[in-house]
Amino acid sequence: MLSSCFILYVMKYFKIISFCTDKSKSEHDSLLTLVSPRRLVQTIPLAFTYLLYMLVTMESVRNINVPMYTTLRRTTILFTMIMEYFLSGQTHSASVISSVGIILLGAIIAGFRDLSFDAYGYGLVFTANICTATYLALIARTGKSSGLNTFGLMWCNGIICIPFLLFWTTIKGELKAMLSFPHLYSLDFQVVICFSCLLAFLINYSVFLNTTVNSALTHSICGNMKDLFTILLGWLIFVGLPFDWVSLHHSVLHFSSSSSSLFFII
């Protein structure tokens, strides 16, 4: 987040980007704040939802096996549809709802053989799904109500979250552990970290842009479509992985239903 805010600040300083949809209004904000306090306050719900989403997601990964985590995370699409309805009153056609149902069916097929019920772990994953759905729905809603564009939303989200994350990592001991990492000042490590931060910035920008321009549901569906490419790359890069017809059927269901969902939404 520090890297993202630094990149945004530099681009704003040299007037490469603007933080508001109305560029004439954005020029009245000082370089110290970059956005008005009113707009910053409007993004507080989005920032705190993002914080909760991150913390709950990390905790849920530690308490459930990966196949079941992946399966249960697919229900985020359903929660996203529900949140869009409650937050903005948006409804979807029967074709889109049916396609989402097929995606959920594919996830169930993939994770059926790995069922190991854990009430605490399942509860964390579903909480993470709700937080994710709320976060995505708030991106679109906050962007419209605050007048901030994608870069402005990213800036406000970072400015609000950074102090809380620094406090959290300090009391948890993670900041101290990071500073004592033996390869922290290694050139190779720093190069990798810089590229990692750049990729994280591009991913966050894609999330905000896709959700703002399209919708929260569209972004959730796009996230499911990447699974097919992930599996194909896994088979190509990690030679020797066993071929699994169930996983293939799961991937095909995901890809076909995701494609049809996007088609019906468009």
C-alpha positions as CSV (number, residue, x, y, z in Angstrom):
1,M,0.0,0.0,0.0
2,L,2.9,2.3,0.7
3,S,4.2,1.6,-2.8
4,S,0.9,2.2,-4.4
5,C,0.4,5.5,-2.6
6,F,3.9,6.5,-3.6
7,I,3.3,5.7,-7.3
8,L,-0.1,7.5,-7.2
9,Y,1.5,10.6,-5.5
10,V,4.2,10.8,-8.1
11,M,1.8,10.5,-11.0
12,K,-0.5,13.1,-9.5
13,Y,2.4,15.4,-8.7
14,F,3.4,15.4,-12.4
15,K,-0.3,15.7,-13.4
16,I,-0.2,12.4,-15.3
17,I,-3.4,11.3,-13.6
18,S,-6.3,12.9,-11.8
19,F,-8.2,11.6,-8.7
20,C,-11.6,12.9,-9.6
21,T,-14.0,12.2,-12.5
22,D,-14.3,16.0,-12.8
23,K,-10.7,17.1,-13.4
24,S,-11.4,20.8,-12.9
25,K,-12.6,20.1,-9.3
26,S,-9.6,17.9,-8.5
27,E,-7.1,20.7,-9.2
28,H,-8.4,22.6,-6.1
29,D,-7.1,20.0,-3.7
30,S,-3.6,20.6,-2.3
31,L,-0.7,18.3,-3.0
32,L,-0.7,17.4,0.7
33,T,-4.2,15.9,0.8
34,L,-4.7,15.3,-3.0
35,V,-8.4,14.8,-2.2
36,S,-10.8,16.9,-0.1
37,P,-11.5,15.7,3.5
38,R,-15.2,15.2,2.5
39,R,-14.3,12.7,-0.2
40,L,-11.9,11.0,2.2
41,V,-14.6,10.5,4.7
42,Q,-16.9,9.1,2.0
43,T,-14.4,6.3,1.4
44,I,-14.1,5.2,5.0
45,P,-16.7,2.4,4.7
46,L,-14.8,1.0,1.7
47,A,-11.4,1.1,3.4
48,F,-12.6,-0.6,6.6
49,T,-14.4,-3.3,4.5
50,Y,-11.1,-3.9,2.7
51,L,-9.3,-4.2,6.0
52,L,-11.8,-6.7,7.3
53,Y,-11.7,-8.6,4.1
54,M,-7.9,-8.9,4.2
55,L,-7.7,-10.0,7.8
56,V,-10.5,-12.5,7.6
57,T,-9.2,-14.0,4.4
58,M,-5.7,-14.5,5.8
59,E,-7.2,-16.1,8.9
60,S,-9.5,-18.4,6.9
61,V,-6.6,-19.7,4.8
62,R,-4.9,-20.9,7.9
63,N,-7.9,-22.9,9.2
64,I,-9.1,-24.9,6.2
65,N,-7.6,-27.0,3.5
66,V,-6.9,-25.4,0.1
67,P,-9.5,-27.4,-2.0
68,M,-12.3,-26.6,0.4
69,Y,-11.2,-23.0,0.6
70,T,-11.2,-22.6,-3.2
71,T,-14.7,-24.3,-3.3
72,L,-16.3,-22.2,-0.7
73,R,-14.7,-19.0,-2.1
74,R,-16.7,-19.6,-5.3
75,T,-19.8,-18.7,-3.4
76,T,-18.6,-15.1,-3.4
77,I,-20.5,-14.6,-6.7
78,L,-23.8,-15.4,-4.9
79,F,-23.0,-13.0,-2.1
80,T,-22.0,-10.3,-4.6
81,M,-25.3,-10.5,-6.3
82,I,-27.1,-10.2,-2.9
83,M,-24.9,-7.2,-1.9
84,E,-25.5,-5.5,-5.2
85,Y,-29.2,-5.8,-4.6
86,F,-29.2,-4.5,-1.1
87,L,-26.7,-1.7,-1.6
88,S,-27.7,-0.4,-5.1
89,G,-31.0,-2.3,-5.9
90,Q,-29.4,-3.9,-8.9
91,T,-31.1,-7.1,-10.2
92,H,-30.0,-9.6,-12.8
93,S,-31.7,-11.6,-15.4
94,A,-32.7,-15.3,-15.1
95,S,-29.9,-16.2,-17.6
96,V,-27.2,-14.6,-15.4
97,I,-28.6,-16.2,-12.2
98,S,-28.6,-19.6,-14.0
99,S,-25.0,-19.2,-15.1
100,V,-24.0,-18.3,-11.5
101,G,-25.8,-21.5,-10.4
102,I,-23.7,-23.5,-12.8
103,I,-20.5,-21.9,-11.5
104,L,-21.5,-22.9,-7.9
105,L,-22.3,-26.5,-9.1
106,G,-18.8,-26.7,-10.7
107,A,-17.3,-25.7,-7.4
108,I,-19.2,-28.3,-5.5
109,I,-18.2,-31.0,-7.9
110,A,-14.5,-30.0,-7.5
111,G,-14.6,-29.9,-3.7
112,F,-16.9,-32.8,-3.0
113,R,-14.1,-35.3,-2.5
114,D,-12.4,-33.0,0.0
115,L,-15.3,-32.4,2.3
116,S,-14.0,-32.0,5.9
117,F,-16.5,-30.0,7.8
118,D,-15.0,-27.4,10.2
119,A,-17.6,-25.0,11.5
120,Y,-15.0,-22.3,12.5
121,G,-13.1,-22.6,9.2
122,Y,-16.3,-22.6,7.1
123,G,-17.6,-19.6,9.1
124,L,-14.4,-17.7,8.4
125,V,-14.5,-18.4,4.6
126,F,-18.2,-17.3,4.4
127,T,-17.4,-14.2,6.4
128,A,-14.5,-13.5,3.9
129,N,-17.0,-14.0,1.0
130,I,-19.4,-11.5,2.6
131,C,-16.6,-9.0,3.1
132,T,-15.4,-9.5,-0.5
133,A,-18.8,-9.0,-1.9
134,T,-19.5,-5.9,0.2
135,Y,-16.0,-4.5,-0.7
136,L,-16.6,-4.9,-4.5
137,A,-20.2,-3.5,-4.3
138,L,-18.9,-0.5,-2.3
139,I,-16.2,0.3,-4.9
140,A,-18.8,1.0,-7.6
141,R,-21.2,2.8,-5.2
142,T,-18.4,4.9,-3.6
143,G,-17.0,5.9,-6.9
144,K,-20.3,7.3,-8.1
145,S,-21.2,9.0,-4.8
146,S,-17.8,10.6,-4.1
147,G,-16.9,11.7,-7.6
148,L,-13.5,9.9,-7.3
149,N,-12.2,7.8,-10.2
150,T,-10.2,4.6,-10.0
151,F,-6.9,6.3,-8.9
152,G,-8.7,8.5,-6.3
153,L,-10.4,5.4,-4.7
154,M,-7.1,3.6,-4.6
155,W,-5.4,6.6,-3.0
156,C,-8.1,7.1,-0.3
157,N,-8.2,3.4,0.4
158,G,-4.4,3.3,1.0
159,I,-4.3,6.5,3.1
160,I,-6.9,5.2,5.5
161,C,-5.7,1.6,5.7
162,I,-1.9,2.2,6.1
163,P,-2.1,3.5,9.7
164,F,-4.3,0.7,10.8
165,L,-2.2,-1.9,9.1
166,L,1.0,-0.5,10.7
167,F,-0.6,-0.6,14.1
168,W,-1.9,-4.2,13.5
169,T,1.4,-5.5,12.3
170,T,3.2,-3.8,15.2
171,I,1.1,-5.4,17.9
172,K,1.1,-8.8,16.2
173,G,4.9,-8.7,15.9
174,E,4.9,-9.1,12.1
175,L,6.6,-5.7,11.6
176,K,9.5,-6.6,13.9
177,A,9.8,-10.0,12.2
178,M,9.9,-8.3,8.8
179,L,12.6,-5.9,9.9
180,S,14.8,-8.7,11.2
181,F,14.5,-10.7,7.9
182,P,18.1,-11.7,7.0
183,H,17.7,-11.0,3.3
184,L,15.9,-7.7,3.7
185,Y,18.7,-5.6,2.3
186,S,19.7,-8.1,-0.3
187,L,19.6,-6.5,-3.8
188,D,17.9,-9.6,-5.3
189,F,15.3,-9.6,-2.6
190,Q,14.6,-5.9,-3.0
191,V,14.2,-6.3,-6.8
192,V,11.7,-9.1,-6.4
193,I,9.8,-7.1,-3.8
194,C,9.7,-4.0,-6.1
195,F,8.2,-6.1,-8.9
196,S,5.8,-7.7,-6.5
197,C,4.6,-4.3,-5.3
198,L,4.2,-3.2,-8.9
199,L,2.2,-6.3,-9.7
200,A,0.0,-5.7,-6.6
201,F,-0.6,-2.1,-7.8
202,L,-1.6,-3.3,-11.2
203,I,-3.9,-6.0,-9.7
204,N,-5.6,-3.4,-7.4
205,Y,-6.0,-1.0,-10.3
206,S,-7.6,-3.7,-12.4
207,V,-10.0,-4.6,-9.5
208,F,-11.0,-1.0,-9.0
209,L,-11.3,-0.2,-12.7
210,N,-13.2,-3.3,-13.7
211,T,-15.6,-2.9,-10.7
212,T,-16.2,0.8,-11.4
213,V,-16.6,0.6,-15.2
214,N,-18.6,-2.7,-15.2
215,S,-20.0,-4.1,-11.9
216,A,-19.0,-6.0,-8.8
217,L,-20.6,-9.2,-10.3
218,T,-18.7,-8.8,-13.6
219,H,-15.5,-8.7,-11.6
220,S,-16.4,-11.7,-9.5
221,I,-17.1,-13.7,-12.7
222,C,-13.8,-12.6,-14.3
223,G,-12.0,-13.8,-11.2
224,N,-13.5,-17.3,-11.8
225,M,-12.5,-17.4,-15.4
226,K,-8.8,-17.1,-14.4
227,D,-9.0,-20.5,-12.8
228,L,-8.9,-22.3,-16.2
229,F,-5.8,-20.4,-17.2
230,T,-4.2,-21.1,-13.8
231,I,-4.8,-24.9,-14.2
232,L,-3.4,-24.9,-17.8
233,L,-0.3,-23.0,-16.7
234,G,0.1,-25.4,-13.8
235,W,0.1,-28.3,-16.1
236,L,2.6,-26.6,-18.5
237,I,5.0,-25.3,-15.8
238,F,4.8,-28.1,-13.3
239,V,5.4,-31.1,-15.5
240,G,4.1,-34.4,-14.1
241,L,0.9,-33.2,-12.5
242,P,-1.7,-36.0,-12.6
243,F,-4.6,-35.5,-15.0
244,D,-8.0,-35.4,-13.2
245,W,-11.3,-35.6,-15.2
246,V,-13.3,-34.2,-12.2
247,S,-11.0,-31.1,-12.0
248,L,-11.3,-30.7,-15.8
249,H,-15.1,-30.9,-15.7
250,H,-15.0,-28.3,-12.9
251,S,-12.9,-26.0,-15.0
252,V,-15.0,-26.4,-18.1
253,L,-18.2,-25.7,-16.1
254,H,-16.6,-22.6,-14.6
255,F,-15.3,-21.3,-17.9
256,S,-18.5,-21.9,-19.9
257,S,-20.8,-20.6,-17.3
258,S,-18.6,-17.6,-16.6
259,S,-18.4,-16.8,-20.3
260,S,-22.2,-17.0,-20.6
261,S,-22.7,-14.9,-17.5
262,L,-20.5,-12.1,-19.0
263,F,-22.3,-12.4,-22.3
264,F,-25.7,-12.0,-20.7
265,I,-24.5,-9.1,-18.5
266,I,-23.1,-7.3,-21.6
